[in-house]
């Protein structure tokens, strides 16, 4: 056979063989998600950990809109209480622990316009705790300037006088207090969700319930503002989460002189991520505040509901303003992450609740424990499937009980309404 | 044998040899490819699917990928079905196989999207660089790169990626808005204004650009422009969506009706009405008795000018679920907008016969009664609607207007004040209360309502001017 024909033959064969191999290969072999996944495939139950009981006033016939609740010793009697707000009835309430494990609810005001968040702080430095109320004006979408910040001044006997310190602004969703500029007066950090437009601002305290505002961010969708020294420079910084056109966690590092920097700590490129809450906790106990973060906001969508990417994560504070994202686990409709050592094994576990799960499916979970193995690996364990529509959770310590109890609040804006609750305390069973 | 015959024999032998070798090579290649594909065909999950149709489709495609005549096509289908149904582990495996076998930009891109959906930004960025090399004209890849950099606070890299997207598509709204956001971070309000004004000039319906522009105008202390931008934002609530065919088309493989509806809305907002129609149709093929789907398809068809088909879908929705008052109210609205008043009224009355306690239908009923001059009866309908849904402001406004028609001014004013408790800056309530206070000579209240109306961008400026004029006529200068 001539060399020419042979070369033709080899060229034909070589050409055939090379067809599939000529494309670029992946730059590196990646571990699959299956290998990376920490979440157990089969449901693990933690239903026996807690016994749920009605907390505060019993639920009425209507559908409660508990928009926020926070545990605080409001009357400073050594027993933790709960303050909270109801977005439809315009109330701020106090569930007082009168003696260990015994609670009574008192309505402090019913004149807040769509309150979304409450917090306690001694704003006027008179030794008692005042209440900061973030008012949306209207819970459901509205771009009007109808938000306000009201401070309920405590006279020391838990009688409160309202001071509106900010109004006619984009809907306010959170307000917290701290002395940002070192002048001895408590200033405010304010999250304004708005709708098409929103803001994050800090408000310098001029005394006598007068504040000046400085806008830190002009974007809609701010949900929470948290305050701590996040970068170790001994000034109090502001962390916020926005969830509207963009889904991002921001750090506003305090320069110490009444000015703040700005940095995105983490963002999702999925504009339907559904960021719902952040809360600070030193989850890995390294002395730095980490950011617990849920995405499960079903209001985020044209039709409210869950999404497969909903879940719980934490941003590990690596120091000096650097953070690393870690997924804790999937959880549809996740809200209100809270860290505590629920199993008393020395590390911090995480509990989150669900506001928007697939409630027609009885297997849908409404309260989930993410149990920490001590190495920051978290296993989801189902605490409960009902009651449903929970967007509020906090931890309360009842004297005489080693394990913390959990308090949840329900926001029932969408059907089905067949597993209703208002406030629930989840007392540890000791198991 | 002569020399020519011998030569022909040699040629024939060579041809046979080539054919045999080619056949053997092809067979070897096929086997080799099959073996190669086999490594990337995921095992069909059994526990996590909860959907028989999806399960059957995956089993069928898996079988074709392993044993069929066109295994690469089958693997392609598998990758799409897994990814569209949020089965990310097997989707990743299948995509890796397709990249190995085909290495085309689309599959790299989908792999990047998969990494991104798991917040694995580092991996996504690495893959997207390959996409850019393979498909330099695909603007969505640059937008994804930019968004990842923004999410990681890498603003310079984000700026470069947005600029690259604009080179490919000079009128790209999301890229302009992205650049504006970075300028806003730098407090470069002039640059942000320039980018955003360009974005709304390119697409006056880009609500995302308008909303950012209103904040920029605020910072530049341009209140009139800010108010105008707010009005434009309210009129154009959508925005920020962009066509991304390589991911948008994945939705056609979804077996989740809800997800299909969401995707249909999203691609419609991005301007791809035909794909939206396909997605609605696919959703209906999965759930043909879903009245809400029929209604949404009707609304989509209506937006496409397919009135006859739309009406048929509205009717189907009402037939399937007559107890869902939305089916009647949307149909009535559709008929009303087309001037078919009698048919619109019939739909309301029929809907009410099934849903006597429906707040939206009671509102319609009230409007119909009011149109016929039956104000007292209309008032009753509006009051009932309000009692059933006290958080909805429109009932309060209608109640107030019925009181005014009945010359019950105090009751009307009280209803407007109630409306403001539900929606604190309702434009009509503010202007009505301002005019009433001026008429009553109550300067303090008139001034309060007027100031609120002036601050409310939804109150038309000519209305504000008219109230100011009345105020000055009554009380003198403001």
PDB file of C-alpha atoms in Angstrom, chain A residues 1-2 5 8-9 12-13 16-21 23-37 41 65 88 90 113 137-138 142-146 168 195-199 215-220 242 245-246 248 250 262-273 298 301-309 313 325 330 363, chain B residues 14 17-18 21-22 25-26 28-29 33 36 48 86 88-90 92-93 96 99-103 108 114-121 123 126 129-130 133-134 144 147-148 150-153 177 181 184-185 189 207-208 211 214-215 218-219 230 233-234 237 240-241 258-259 261-262 292 296 391 421-427 452 455-458:
ATOM      1  CA  UNK A   1       0.000   0.000   0.000  1.00  0.00           C
ATOM      2  CA  UNK A   2       1.347   3.363  -0.947  1.00  0.00           C
ATOM      3  CA  UNK A   5      -3.076   5.794   0.882  1.00  0.00           C
ATOM      4  CA  UNK A   8      -5.231   8.854   4.172  1.00  0.00           C
ATOM      5  CA  UNK A   9      -6.428   5.816   6.093  1.00  0.00           C
ATOM      6  CA  UNK A  12      -9.574   9.156   8.449  1.00  0.00           C
ATOM      7  CA  UNK A  13      -9.336   7.051  11.597  1.00  0.00           C
ATOM      8  CA  UNK A  16     -13.026  10.014  13.598  1.00  0.00           C
ATOM      9  CA  UNK A  17     -11.360   9.350  16.926  1.00  0.00           C
ATOM     10  CA  UNK A  18     -10.682  12.981  17.639  1.00  0.00           C
ATOM     11  CA  UNK A  19     -14.220  14.274  17.111  1.00  0.00           C
ATOM     12  CA  UNK A  20     -15.406  14.178  20.700  1.00  0.00           C
ATOM     13  CA  UNK A  21     -12.109  15.036  22.304  1.00  0.00           C
ATOM     14  CA  UNK A  23     -13.412  20.552  23.293  1.00  0.00           C
ATOM     15  CA  UNK A  24     -12.054  22.186  26.429  1.00  0.00           C
ATOM     16  CA  UNK A  25     -12.222  20.209  29.609  1.00  0.00           C
ATOM     17  CA  UNK A  26     -13.421  21.558  32.909  1.00  0.00           C
ATOM     18  CA  UNK A  27     -10.647  23.509  34.511  1.00  0.00           C
ATOM     19  CA  UNK A  28     -10.733  21.328  37.592  1.00  0.00           C
ATOM     20  CA  UNK A  29     -12.626  18.343  38.813  1.00  0.00           C
ATOM     21  CA  UNK A  30     -15.094  19.604  41.348  1.00  0.00           C
ATOM     22  CA  UNK A  31     -16.564  17.832  44.274  1.00  0.00           C
ATOM     23  CA  UNK A  32     -20.252  17.251  43.519  1.00  0.00           C
ATOM     24  CA  UNK A  33     -22.952  18.829  45.630  1.00  0.00           C
ATOM     25  CA  UNK A  34     -23.894  15.360  46.718  1.00  0.00           C
ATOM     26  CA  UNK A  35     -20.469  14.942  48.240  1.00  0.00           C
ATOM     27  CA  UNK A  36     -20.501  18.392  49.741  1.00  0.00           C
ATOM     28  CA  UNK A  37     -23.992  18.255  51.104  1.00  0.00           C
ATOM     29  CA  UNK A  41     -31.505  12.769  53.104  1.00  0.00           C
ATOM     30  CA  UNK A  65     -49.892  39.143  62.176  1.00  0.00           C
ATOM     31  CA  UNK A  88     -52.509  44.462  61.627  1.00  0.00           C
ATOM     32  CA  UNK A  90     -51.102  48.156  65.339  1.00  0.00           C
ATOM     33  CA  UNK A 113     -49.024  52.151  62.264  1.00  0.00           C
ATOM     34  CA  UNK A 137     -47.281  52.470  57.901  1.00  0.00           C
ATOM     35  CA  UNK A 138     -48.625  49.556  55.916  1.00  0.00           C
ATOM     36  CA  UNK A 142     -46.411  50.493  49.243  1.00  0.00           C
ATOM     37  CA  UNK A 143     -43.839  52.980  48.032  1.00  0.00           C
ATOM     38  CA  UNK A 144     -45.347  55.946  49.839  1.00  0.00           C
ATOM     39  CA  UNK A 145     -43.412  57.754  52.531  1.00  0.00           C
ATOM     40  CA  UNK A 146     -45.501  56.301  55.346  1.00  0.00           C
ATOM     41  CA  UNK A 168     -42.854  60.469  56.369  1.00  0.00           C
ATOM     42  CA  UNK A 195     -40.785  49.303  48.134  1.00  0.00           C
ATOM     43  CA  UNK A 196     -39.269  50.673  44.974  1.00  0.00           C
ATOM     44  CA  UNK A 197     -37.109  52.891  47.103  1.00  0.00           C
ATOM     45  CA  UNK A 198     -35.759  52.363  50.561  1.00  0.00           C
ATOM     46  CA  UNK A 199     -32.895  53.398  52.745  1.00  0.00           C
ATOM     47  CA  UNK A 215     -28.381  58.199  54.700  1.00  0.00           C
ATOM     48  CA  UNK A 216     -26.005  55.256  54.432  1.00  0.00           C
ATOM     49  CA  UNK A 217     -27.615  53.397  51.553  1.00  0.00           C
ATOM     50  CA  UNK A 218     -30.306  54.237  49.013  1.00  0.00           C
ATOM     51  CA  UNK A 219     -31.694  50.867  48.030  1.00  0.00           C
ATOM     52  CA  UNK A 220     -35.079  49.281  48.679  1.00  0.00           C
ATOM     53  CA  UNK A 242     -31.496  44.105  51.774  1.00  0.00           C
ATOM     54  CA  UNK A 245     -34.147  44.225  43.672  1.00  0.00           C
ATOM     55  CA  UNK A 246     -30.893  42.997  45.199  1.00  0.00           C
ATOM     56  CA  UNK A 248     -27.112  41.591  49.784  1.00  0.00           C
ATOM     57  CA  UNK A 250     -23.889  45.103  53.934  1.00  0.00           C
ATOM     58  CA  UNK A 262     -19.741  50.629  53.112  1.00  0.00           C
ATOM     59  CA  UNK A 263     -18.984  47.089  52.056  1.00  0.00           C
ATOM     60  CA  UNK A 264     -21.002  44.211  50.627  1.00  0.00           C
ATOM     61  CA  UNK A 265     -20.188  41.184  52.769  1.00  0.00           C
ATOM     62  CA  UNK A 266     -22.115  38.738  50.679  1.00  0.00           C
ATOM     63  CA  UNK A 267     -24.761  38.841  48.014  1.00  0.00           C
ATOM     64  CA  UNK A 268     -26.873  36.393  46.155  1.00  0.00           C
ATOM     65  CA  UNK A 269     -27.023  36.794  42.409  1.00  0.00           C
ATOM     66  CA  UNK A 270     -30.454  35.204  42.521  1.00  0.00           C
ATOM     67  CA  UNK A 271     -32.789  38.167  42.701  1.00  0.00           C
ATOM     68  CA  UNK A 272     -35.479  35.844  44.067  1.00  0.00           C
ATOM     69  CA  UNK A 273     -33.252  34.604  46.884  1.00  0.00           C
ATOM     70  CA  UNK A 298     -42.298  34.157  50.414  1.00  0.00           C
ATOM     71  CA  UNK A 301     -42.629  36.761  44.945  1.00  0.00           C
ATOM     72  CA  UNK A 302     -45.626  37.677  42.851  1.00  0.00           C
ATOM     73  CA  UNK A 303     -47.338  34.687  44.381  1.00  0.00           C
ATOM     74  CA  UNK A 304     -46.216  34.125  47.964  1.00  0.00           C
ATOM     75  CA  UNK A 305     -44.670  30.741  48.570  1.00  0.00           C
ATOM     76  CA  UNK A 306     -41.548  28.700  49.105  1.00  0.00           C
ATOM     77  CA  UNK A 307     -38.605  28.118  46.813  1.00  0.00           C
ATOM     78  CA  UNK A 308     -36.165  25.204  46.687  1.00  0.00           C
ATOM     79  CA  UNK A 309     -33.201  27.445  47.451  1.00  0.00           C
ATOM     80  CA  UNK A 313     -26.608  30.134  56.410  1.00  0.00           C
ATOM     81  CA  UNK A 325     -20.316  32.226  53.613  1.00  0.00           C
ATOM     82  CA  UNK A 330     -32.076  23.960  53.220  1.00  0.00           C
ATOM     83  CA  UNK A 363     -44.881  16.937  56.055  1.00  0.00           C
TER      84      UNK A 363
ATOM     85  CA  UNK B  14      -7.716  -0.578  -0.137  1.00  0.00           C
ATOM     86  CA  UNK B  17      -9.740  -2.008   4.080  1.00  0.00           C
ATOM     87  CA  UNK B  18     -10.702   1.628   4.594  1.00  0.00           C
ATOM     88  CA  UNK B  21     -11.231   0.184   9.359  1.00  0.00           C
ATOM     89  CA  UNK B  22     -13.725   3.019   9.237  1.00  0.00           C
ATOM     90  CA  UNK B  25     -13.260   2.809  14.106  1.00  0.00           C
ATOM     91  CA  UNK B  26     -16.827   4.049  14.161  1.00  0.00           C
ATOM     92  CA  UNK B  28     -14.997   1.587  18.558  1.00  0.00           C
ATOM     93  CA  UNK B  29     -15.827   5.227  18.775  1.00  0.00           C
ATOM     94  CA  UNK B  33     -18.494   7.249  23.544  1.00  0.00           C
ATOM     95  CA  UNK B  36     -17.754   7.751  28.251  1.00  0.00           C
ATOM     96  CA  UNK B  48     -36.642  13.130  46.352  1.00  0.00           C
ATOM     97  CA  UNK B  86     -33.707  21.510  41.099  1.00  0.00           C
ATOM     98  CA  UNK B  88     -28.580  19.726  41.251  1.00  0.00           C
ATOM     99  CA  UNK B  89     -26.311  16.780  41.964  1.00  0.00           C
ATOM    100  CA  UNK B  90     -27.360  14.736  38.924  1.00  0.00           C
ATOM    101  CA  UNK B  92     -24.023  18.703  37.618  1.00  0.00           C
ATOM    102  CA  UNK B  93     -22.927  15.179  36.679  1.00  0.00           C
ATOM    103  CA  UNK B  96     -19.945  17.658  33.191  1.00  0.00           C
ATOM    104  CA  UNK B  99     -18.948  19.470  28.534  1.00  0.00           C
ATOM    105  CA  UNK B 100     -16.622  16.523  28.109  1.00  0.00           C
ATOM    106  CA  UNK B 101     -18.462  15.386  24.985  1.00  0.00           C
ATOM    107  CA  UNK B 102     -19.502  18.669  23.424  1.00  0.00           C
ATOM    108  CA  UNK B 103     -17.832  21.445  25.329  1.00  0.00           C
ATOM    109  CA  UNK B 108     -20.614  25.595  30.445  1.00  0.00           C
ATOM    110  CA  UNK B 114     -25.838  25.750  38.731  1.00  0.00           C
ATOM    111  CA  UNK B 115     -22.759  26.688  40.786  1.00  0.00           C
ATOM    112  CA  UNK B 116     -24.113  30.184  41.218  1.00  0.00           C
ATOM    113  CA  UNK B 117     -27.447  28.879  42.466  1.00  0.00           C
ATOM    114  CA  UNK B 118     -25.506  27.111  45.221  1.00  0.00           C
ATOM    115  CA  UNK B 119     -23.612  30.329  46.002  1.00  0.00           C
ATOM    116  CA  UNK B 120     -20.383  28.708  44.850  1.00  0.00           C
ATOM    117  CA  UNK B 121     -19.224  31.924  43.237  1.00  0.00           C
ATOM    118  CA  UNK B 123     -16.477  27.948  40.727  1.00  0.00           C
ATOM    119  CA  UNK B 126     -14.089  30.097  36.683  1.00  0.00           C
ATOM    120  CA  UNK B 129     -14.516  32.772  31.965  1.00  0.00           C
ATOM    121  CA  UNK B 130     -14.670  29.743  29.682  1.00  0.00           C
ATOM    122  CA  UNK B 133     -13.998  32.595  25.591  1.00  0.00           C
ATOM    123  CA  UNK B 134     -16.403  30.322  23.747  1.00  0.00           C
ATOM    124  CA  UNK B 144     -23.603  37.172  35.598  1.00  0.00           C
ATOM    125  CA  UNK B 147     -23.344  40.404  39.545  1.00  0.00           C
ATOM    126  CA  UNK B 148     -21.040  37.884  41.185  1.00  0.00           C
ATOM    127  CA  UNK B 150     -20.852  42.964  43.068  1.00  0.00           C
ATOM    128  CA  UNK B 151     -21.967  40.260  45.479  1.00  0.00           C
ATOM    129  CA  UNK B 152     -18.376  39.880  46.566  1.00  0.00           C
ATOM    130  CA  UNK B 153     -17.689  43.606  46.843  1.00  0.00           C
ATOM    131  CA  UNK B 177     -28.237  50.124  36.157  1.00  0.00           C
ATOM    132  CA  UNK B 181     -25.255  51.258  41.405  1.00  0.00           C
ATOM    133  CA  UNK B 184     -23.904  55.345  43.784  1.00  0.00           C
ATOM    134  CA  UNK B 185     -21.662  53.293  46.074  1.00  0.00           C
ATOM    135  CA  UNK B 189     -24.216  60.939  41.748  1.00  0.00           C
ATOM    136  CA  UNK B 207     -38.844  50.513  36.668  1.00  0.00           C
ATOM    137  CA  UNK B 208     -35.576  49.447  38.291  1.00  0.00           C
ATOM    138  CA  UNK B 211     -36.497  53.821  41.136  1.00  0.00           C
ATOM    139  CA  UNK B 214     -35.441  58.905  42.053  1.00  0.00           C
ATOM    140  CA  UNK B 215     -32.903  58.260  44.838  1.00  0.00           C
ATOM    141  CA  UNK B 218     -32.960  63.143  45.845  1.00  0.00           C
ATOM    142  CA  UNK B 219     -29.237  63.177  46.474  1.00  0.00           C
ATOM    143  CA  UNK B 230     -41.300  58.043  41.428  1.00  0.00           C
ATOM    144  CA  UNK B 233     -41.522  53.859  38.907  1.00  0.00           C
ATOM    145  CA  UNK B 234     -45.069  53.364  40.092  1.00  0.00           C
ATOM    146  CA  UNK B 237     -43.116  48.325  38.381  1.00  0.00           C
ATOM    147  CA  UNK B 240     -34.279  44.442  35.702  1.00  0.00           C
ATOM    148  CA  UNK B 241     -35.324  41.336  33.802  1.00  0.00           C
ATOM    149  CA  UNK B 258     -45.784  26.791  40.244  1.00  0.00           C
ATOM    150  CA  UNK B 259     -42.242  27.223  38.960  1.00  0.00           C
ATOM    151  CA  UNK B 261     -45.910  30.093  36.280  1.00  0.00           C
ATOM    152  CA  UNK B 262     -43.126  32.050  37.953  1.00  0.00           C
ATOM    153  CA  UNK B 292     -55.788  29.774  38.236  1.00  0.00           C
ATOM    154  CA  UNK B 296     -53.257  33.523  34.047  1.00  0.00           C
ATOM    155  CA  UNK B 391     -57.034  46.124  55.208  1.00  0.00           C
ATOM    156  CA  UNK B 421     -55.439  54.685  58.911  1.00  0.00           C
ATOM    157  CA  UNK B 422     -55.281  51.866  56.395  1.00  0.00           C
ATOM    158  CA  UNK B 423     -53.068  53.643  53.890  1.00  0.00           C
ATOM    159  CA  UNK B 424     -51.554  56.708  55.525  1.00  0.00           C
ATOM    160  CA  UNK B 425     -50.778  58.714  52.397  1.00  0.00           C
ATOM    161  CA  UNK B 426     -53.668  57.767  50.158  1.00  0.00           C
ATOM    162  CA  UNK B 427     -53.687  60.553  47.537  1.00  0.00           C
ATOM    163  CA  UNK B 452     -48.874  65.844  53.184  1.00  0.00           C
ATOM    164  CA  UNK B 455     -45.054  65.376  49.811  1.00  0.00           C
ATOM    165  CA  UNK B 456     -47.061  62.566  48.195  1.00  0.00           C
ATOM    166  CA  UNK B 457     -45.697  62.113  44.689  1.00  0.00           C
ATOM    167  CA  UNK B 458     -48.845  60.265  43.614  1.00  0.00           C
TER     168      UNK B 458
END
